mmCIF file of C-alpha atoms in Angstrom:
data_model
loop_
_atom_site.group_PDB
_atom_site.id
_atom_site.type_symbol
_atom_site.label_atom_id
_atom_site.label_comp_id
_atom_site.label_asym_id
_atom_site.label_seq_id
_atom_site.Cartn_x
_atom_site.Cartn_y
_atom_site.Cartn_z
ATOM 1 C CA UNK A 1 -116.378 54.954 38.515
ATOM 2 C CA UNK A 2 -117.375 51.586 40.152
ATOM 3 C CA UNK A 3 -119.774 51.071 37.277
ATOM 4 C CA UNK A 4 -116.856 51.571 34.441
ATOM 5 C CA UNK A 5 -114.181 49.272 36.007
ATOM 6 C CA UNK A 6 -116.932 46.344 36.879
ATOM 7 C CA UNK A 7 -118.592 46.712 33.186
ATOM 8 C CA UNK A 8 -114.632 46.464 31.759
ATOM 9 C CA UNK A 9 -114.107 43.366 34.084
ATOM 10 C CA UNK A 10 -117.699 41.896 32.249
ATOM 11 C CA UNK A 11 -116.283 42.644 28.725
ATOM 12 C CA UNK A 12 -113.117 41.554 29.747
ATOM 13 C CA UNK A 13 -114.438 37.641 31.216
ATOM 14 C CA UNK A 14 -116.761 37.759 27.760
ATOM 15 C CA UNK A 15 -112.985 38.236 25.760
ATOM 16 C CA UNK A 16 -111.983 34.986 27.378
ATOM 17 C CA UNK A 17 -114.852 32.995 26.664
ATOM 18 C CA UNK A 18 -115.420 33.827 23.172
ATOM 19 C CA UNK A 19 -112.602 35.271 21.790
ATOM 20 C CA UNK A 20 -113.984 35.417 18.288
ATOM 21 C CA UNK A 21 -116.660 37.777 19.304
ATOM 22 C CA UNK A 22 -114.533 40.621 21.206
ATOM 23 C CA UNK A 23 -112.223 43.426 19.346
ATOM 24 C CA UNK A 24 -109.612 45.319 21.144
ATOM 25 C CA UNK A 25 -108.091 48.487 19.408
ATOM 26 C CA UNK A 26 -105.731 51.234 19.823
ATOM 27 C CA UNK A 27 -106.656 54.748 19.850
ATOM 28 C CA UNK A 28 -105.343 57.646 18.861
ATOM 29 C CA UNK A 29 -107.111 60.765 18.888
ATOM 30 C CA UNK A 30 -107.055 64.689 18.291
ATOM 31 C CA UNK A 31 -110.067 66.526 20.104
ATOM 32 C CA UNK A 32 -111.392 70.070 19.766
ATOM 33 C CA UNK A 33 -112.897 71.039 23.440
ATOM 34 C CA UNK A 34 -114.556 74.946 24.438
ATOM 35 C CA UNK A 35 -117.130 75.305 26.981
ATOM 36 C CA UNK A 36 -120.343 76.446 27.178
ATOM 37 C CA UNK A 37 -123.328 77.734 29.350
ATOM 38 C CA UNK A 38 -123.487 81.722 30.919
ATOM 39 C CA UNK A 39 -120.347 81.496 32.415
ATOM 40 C CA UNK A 40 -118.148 80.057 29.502
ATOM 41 C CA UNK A 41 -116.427 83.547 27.870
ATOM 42 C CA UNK A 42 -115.150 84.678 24.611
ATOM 43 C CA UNK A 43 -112.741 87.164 25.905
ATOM 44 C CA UNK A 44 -111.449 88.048 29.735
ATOM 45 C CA UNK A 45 -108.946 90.061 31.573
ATOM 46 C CA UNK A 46 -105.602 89.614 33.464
ATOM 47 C CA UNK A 47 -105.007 90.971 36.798
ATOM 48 C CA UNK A 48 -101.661 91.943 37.936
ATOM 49 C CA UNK A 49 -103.022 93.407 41.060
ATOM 50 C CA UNK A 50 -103.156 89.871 43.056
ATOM 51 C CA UNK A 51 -101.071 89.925 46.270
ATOM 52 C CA UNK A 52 -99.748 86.398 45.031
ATOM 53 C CA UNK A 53 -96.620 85.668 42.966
ATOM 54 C CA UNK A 54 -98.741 85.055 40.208
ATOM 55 C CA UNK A 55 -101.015 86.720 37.571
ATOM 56 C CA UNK A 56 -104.385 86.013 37.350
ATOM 57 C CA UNK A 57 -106.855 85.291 34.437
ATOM 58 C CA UNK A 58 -110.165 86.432 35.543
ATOM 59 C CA UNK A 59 -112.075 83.008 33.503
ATOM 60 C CA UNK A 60 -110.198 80.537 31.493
ATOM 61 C CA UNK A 61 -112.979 78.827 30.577
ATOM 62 C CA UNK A 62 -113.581 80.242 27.130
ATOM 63 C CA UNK A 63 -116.012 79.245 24.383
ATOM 64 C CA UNK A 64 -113.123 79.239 21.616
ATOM 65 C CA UNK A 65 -111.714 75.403 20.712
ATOM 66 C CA UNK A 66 -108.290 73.932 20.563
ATOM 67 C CA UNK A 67 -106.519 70.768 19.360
ATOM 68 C CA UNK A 68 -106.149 68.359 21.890
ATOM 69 C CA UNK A 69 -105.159 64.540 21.968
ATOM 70 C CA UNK A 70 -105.160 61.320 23.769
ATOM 71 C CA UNK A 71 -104.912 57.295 23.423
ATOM 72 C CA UNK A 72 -107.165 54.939 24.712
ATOM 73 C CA UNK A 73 -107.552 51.410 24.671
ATOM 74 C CA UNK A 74 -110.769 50.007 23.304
ATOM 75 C CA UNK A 75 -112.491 46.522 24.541
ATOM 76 C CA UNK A 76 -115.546 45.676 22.568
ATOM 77 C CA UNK A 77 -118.271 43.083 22.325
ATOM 78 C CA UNK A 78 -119.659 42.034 19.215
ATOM 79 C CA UNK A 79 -123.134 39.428 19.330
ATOM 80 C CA UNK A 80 -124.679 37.515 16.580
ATOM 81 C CA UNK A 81 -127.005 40.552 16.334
ATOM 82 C CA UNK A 82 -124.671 43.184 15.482
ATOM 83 C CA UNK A 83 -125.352 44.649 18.952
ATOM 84 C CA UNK A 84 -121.951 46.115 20.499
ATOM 85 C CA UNK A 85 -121.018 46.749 24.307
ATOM 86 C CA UNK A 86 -117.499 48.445 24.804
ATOM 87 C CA UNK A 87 -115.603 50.106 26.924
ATOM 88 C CA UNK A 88 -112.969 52.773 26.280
ATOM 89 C CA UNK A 89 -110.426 53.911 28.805
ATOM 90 C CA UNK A 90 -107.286 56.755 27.980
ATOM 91 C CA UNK A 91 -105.623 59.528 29.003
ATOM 92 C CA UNK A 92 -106.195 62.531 27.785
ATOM 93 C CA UNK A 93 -105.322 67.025 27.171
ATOM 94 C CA UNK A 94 -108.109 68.583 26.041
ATOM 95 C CA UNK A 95 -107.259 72.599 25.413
ATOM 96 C CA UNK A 96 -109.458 75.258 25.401
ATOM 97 C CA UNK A 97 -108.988 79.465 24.239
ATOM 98 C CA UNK A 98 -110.439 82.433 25.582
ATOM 99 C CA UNK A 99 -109.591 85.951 24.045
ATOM 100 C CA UNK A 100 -107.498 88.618 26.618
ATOM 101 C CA UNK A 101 -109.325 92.180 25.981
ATOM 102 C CA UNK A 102 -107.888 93.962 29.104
ATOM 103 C CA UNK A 103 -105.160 94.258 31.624
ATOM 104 C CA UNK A 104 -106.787 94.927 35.225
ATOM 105 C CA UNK A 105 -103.964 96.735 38.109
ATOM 106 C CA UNK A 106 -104.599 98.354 41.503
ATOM 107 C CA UNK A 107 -105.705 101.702 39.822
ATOM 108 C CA UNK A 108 -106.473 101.593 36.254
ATOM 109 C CA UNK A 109 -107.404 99.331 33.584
ATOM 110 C CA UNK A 110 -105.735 99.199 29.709
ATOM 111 C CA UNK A 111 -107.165 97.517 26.602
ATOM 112 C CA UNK A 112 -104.860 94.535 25.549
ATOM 113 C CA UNK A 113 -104.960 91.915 22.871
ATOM 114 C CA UNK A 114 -104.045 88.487 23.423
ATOM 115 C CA UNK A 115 -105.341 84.925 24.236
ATOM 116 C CA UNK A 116 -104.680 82.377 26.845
ATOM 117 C CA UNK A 117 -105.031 78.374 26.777
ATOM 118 C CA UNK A 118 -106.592 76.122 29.378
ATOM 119 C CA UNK A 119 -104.905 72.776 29.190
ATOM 120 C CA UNK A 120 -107.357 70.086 31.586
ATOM 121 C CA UNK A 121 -105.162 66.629 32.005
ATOM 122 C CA UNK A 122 -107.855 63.891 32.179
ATOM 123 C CA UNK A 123 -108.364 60.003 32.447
ATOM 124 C CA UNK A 124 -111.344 59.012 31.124
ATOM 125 C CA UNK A 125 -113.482 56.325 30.584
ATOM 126 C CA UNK A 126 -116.333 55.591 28.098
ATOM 127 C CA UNK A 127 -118.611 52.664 28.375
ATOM 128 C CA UNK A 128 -121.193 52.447 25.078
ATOM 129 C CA UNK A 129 -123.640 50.288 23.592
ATOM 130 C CA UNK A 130 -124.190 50.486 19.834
ATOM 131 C CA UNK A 131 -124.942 48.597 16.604
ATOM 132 C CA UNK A 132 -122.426 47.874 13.607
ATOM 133 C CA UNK A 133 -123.692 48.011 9.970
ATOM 134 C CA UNK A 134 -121.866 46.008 7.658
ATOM 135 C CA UNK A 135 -121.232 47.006 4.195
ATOM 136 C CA UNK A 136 -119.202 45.467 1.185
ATOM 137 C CA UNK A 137 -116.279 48.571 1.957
ATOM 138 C CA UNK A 138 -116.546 48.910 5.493
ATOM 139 C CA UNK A 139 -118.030 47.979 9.013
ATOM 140 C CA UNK A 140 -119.928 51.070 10.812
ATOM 141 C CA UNK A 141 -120.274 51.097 14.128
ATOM 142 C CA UNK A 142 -122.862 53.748 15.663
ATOM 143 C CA UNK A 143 -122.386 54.100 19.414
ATOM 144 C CA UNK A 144 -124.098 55.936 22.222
ATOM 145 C CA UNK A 145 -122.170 56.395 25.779
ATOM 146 C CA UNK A 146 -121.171 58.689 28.538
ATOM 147 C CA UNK A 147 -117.816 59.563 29.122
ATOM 148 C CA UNK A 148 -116.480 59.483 33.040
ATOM 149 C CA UNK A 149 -113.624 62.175 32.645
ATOM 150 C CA UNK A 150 -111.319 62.870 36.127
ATOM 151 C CA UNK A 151 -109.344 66.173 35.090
ATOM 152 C CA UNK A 152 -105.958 65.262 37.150
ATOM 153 C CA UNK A 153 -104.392 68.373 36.142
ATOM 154 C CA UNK A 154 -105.475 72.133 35.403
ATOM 155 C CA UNK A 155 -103.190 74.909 34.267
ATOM 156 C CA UNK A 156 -103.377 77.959 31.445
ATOM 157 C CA UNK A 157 -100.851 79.925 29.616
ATOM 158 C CA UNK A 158 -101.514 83.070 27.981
ATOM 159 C CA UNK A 159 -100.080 86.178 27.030
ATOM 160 C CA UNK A 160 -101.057 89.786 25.918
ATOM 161 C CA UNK A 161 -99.812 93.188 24.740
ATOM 162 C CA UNK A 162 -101.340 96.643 26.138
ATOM 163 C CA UNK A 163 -101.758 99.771 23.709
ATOM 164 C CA UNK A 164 -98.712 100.772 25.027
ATOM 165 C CA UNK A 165 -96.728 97.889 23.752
ATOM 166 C CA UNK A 166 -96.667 96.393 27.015
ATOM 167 C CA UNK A 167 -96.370 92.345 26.814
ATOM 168 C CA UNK A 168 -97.623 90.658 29.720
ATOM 169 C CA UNK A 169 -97.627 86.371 30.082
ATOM 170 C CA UNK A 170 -99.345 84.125 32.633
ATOM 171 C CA UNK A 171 -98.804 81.077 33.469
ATOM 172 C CA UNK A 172 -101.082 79.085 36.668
ATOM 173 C CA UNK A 173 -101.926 75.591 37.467
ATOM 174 C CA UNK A 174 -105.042 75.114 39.513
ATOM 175 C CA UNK A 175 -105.376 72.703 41.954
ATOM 176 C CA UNK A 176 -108.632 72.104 41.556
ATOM 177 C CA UNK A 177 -110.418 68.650 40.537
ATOM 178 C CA UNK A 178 -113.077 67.698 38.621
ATOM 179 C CA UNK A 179 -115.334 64.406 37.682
ATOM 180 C CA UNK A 180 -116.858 65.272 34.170
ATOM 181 C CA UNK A 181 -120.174 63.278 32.942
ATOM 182 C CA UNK A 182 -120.700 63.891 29.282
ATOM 183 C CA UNK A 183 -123.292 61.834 26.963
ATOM 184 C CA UNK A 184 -121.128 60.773 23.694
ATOM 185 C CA UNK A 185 -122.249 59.343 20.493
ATOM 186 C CA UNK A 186 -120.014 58.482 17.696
ATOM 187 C CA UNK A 187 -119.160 56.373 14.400
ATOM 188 C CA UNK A 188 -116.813 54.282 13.617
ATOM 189 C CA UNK A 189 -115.733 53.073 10.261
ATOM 190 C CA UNK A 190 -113.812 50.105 9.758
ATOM 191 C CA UNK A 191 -111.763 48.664 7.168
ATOM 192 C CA UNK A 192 -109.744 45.440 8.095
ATOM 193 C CA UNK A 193 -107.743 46.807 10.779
ATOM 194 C CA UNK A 194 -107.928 50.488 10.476
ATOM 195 C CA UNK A 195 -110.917 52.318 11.886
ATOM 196 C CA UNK A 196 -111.504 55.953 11.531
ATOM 197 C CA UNK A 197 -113.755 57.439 14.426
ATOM 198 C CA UNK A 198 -115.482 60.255 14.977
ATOM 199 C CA UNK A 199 -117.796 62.099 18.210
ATOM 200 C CA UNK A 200 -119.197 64.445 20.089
ATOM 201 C CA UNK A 201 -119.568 64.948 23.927
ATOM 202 C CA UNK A 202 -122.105 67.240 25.423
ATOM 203 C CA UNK A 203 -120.753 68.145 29.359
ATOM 204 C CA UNK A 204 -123.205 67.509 32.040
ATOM 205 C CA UNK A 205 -121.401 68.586 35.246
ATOM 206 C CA UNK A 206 -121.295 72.191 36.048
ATOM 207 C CA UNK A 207 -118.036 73.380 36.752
ATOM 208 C CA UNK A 208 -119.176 76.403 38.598
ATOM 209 C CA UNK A 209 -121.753 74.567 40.582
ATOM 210 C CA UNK A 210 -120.009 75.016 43.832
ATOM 211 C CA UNK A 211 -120.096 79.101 43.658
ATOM 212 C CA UNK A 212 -122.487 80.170 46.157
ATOM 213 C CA UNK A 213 -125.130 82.578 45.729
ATOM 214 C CA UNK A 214 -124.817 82.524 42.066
ATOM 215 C CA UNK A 215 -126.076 81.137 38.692
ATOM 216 C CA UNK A 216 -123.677 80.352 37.156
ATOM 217 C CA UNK A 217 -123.542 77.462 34.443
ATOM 218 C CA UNK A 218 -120.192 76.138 32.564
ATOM 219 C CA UNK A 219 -120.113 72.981 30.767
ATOM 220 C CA UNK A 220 -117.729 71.125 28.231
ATOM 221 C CA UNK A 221 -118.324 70.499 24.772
ATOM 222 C CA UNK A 222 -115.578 67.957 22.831
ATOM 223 C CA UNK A 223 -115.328 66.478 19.464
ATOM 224 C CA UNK A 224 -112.926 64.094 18.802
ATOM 225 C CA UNK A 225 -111.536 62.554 15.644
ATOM 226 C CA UNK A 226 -109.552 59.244 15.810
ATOM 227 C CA UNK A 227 -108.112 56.568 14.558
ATOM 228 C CA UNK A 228 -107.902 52.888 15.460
ATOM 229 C CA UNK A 229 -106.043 49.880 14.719
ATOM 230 C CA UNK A 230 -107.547 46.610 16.058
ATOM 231 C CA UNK A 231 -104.858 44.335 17.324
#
């Protein structure tokens, strides 16, 4: 994270000296986020046989995407060139859905229908390079990154229904917490003030890297949509 905050001090000392040649924005943005890799699921179980107050979910992480959102604010650098070097830094929910096919107890097992949500709270950071291509309608602006994502928060929700009619909800927050790496690339398209965005983040960390004796792989996939107004 040391190299995010000293590259937005850089852009921010270039803002100051050459105003003319630095853009800062407002973000708004809806994101659809799953996970992949051997671990990621389409479908798990709940088990009401933990000794805790709580249900369990046997894996939340499922390869099924939901809407999201977040803001960010957007520092950019534009040279003589065309060449760009930016920074983006937000807060963030990206969601996530994995099917319920079973309902796990002490002595049996039933088949259930249902689906639970895995809601990761996250502050992340994105510092890119790119190039802008101007056009008589609009500026584009292709960019390549990584996004630095700290999930500050955990927690899913889900409920199901037995073949007996039997509804059964579960709610958990984990206490987990995780530093994401993702590569990003996106486009941008700008017209006066309004810019439309959109791009996709391929997960590098493995969240089940710590599991010993396995090998097990999970990683985050996110697309996001946004758009910007340039202040």
């Amino acid at each position: 994270m040391k190299l995010v905050f000293t590259l937005a001090l850089c852009l921010a000392c270039a803002g100051v000296a050459n105003a003319q040649k630095t853009e800062v924005a407002i973000q708004l943005n809806s994101s659809a986020s799953w996970f992949g890799g051997n671990a990621a699921e389409k479908s798990t179980y709940i088990d009401v046989s933990d000794t805790s107050p709580h249900k369990m979910l046997g894996n939340p992480y499922g390869t099924d995407a939901a809407i999201g959102y977040g803001l960010n604010l957007q520092l950019q650098r534009v040279t003589n060139y065309n060449l760009l070097l930016g920074m983006q830094l937000g807060t963030e929910q990206l969601r996530s859905e994995v099917g319920i096919n079973r309902i796990t107890g002490f002595r049996q097992t039933a088949e259930a229908t249902g689906e639970a949500t895995l809601k990761l709270n996250a502050i992340t950071a994105q510092p890119y390079f790119g190039w802008r291509l101007t056009t008589k309608l609009v500026d584009l602006d292709l960019t390549a990154g990584v996004d630095a994502s700290y999930i500050i928060k955990s927690k899913y929700k889900g409920e199901a229904t037995d073949a007996d009619g039997n509804n059964i909800s579960i709610y958990r927050e984990q206490s987990k917490k995780e530093l994401d790496f993702r590569p990003r690339v996106g486009v941008t398209a700008y017209k006066n003030k309004l810019g439309l965005s959109i791009s996709y983040a391929h997960g590098l960390t493995n969240y089940r890297a710590d599991w010993d004796g396995s090998n097990l792989e999970l990683y985050s996939r996110v697309f996001r949509l946004g758009l910007l107004y340039r202040l």
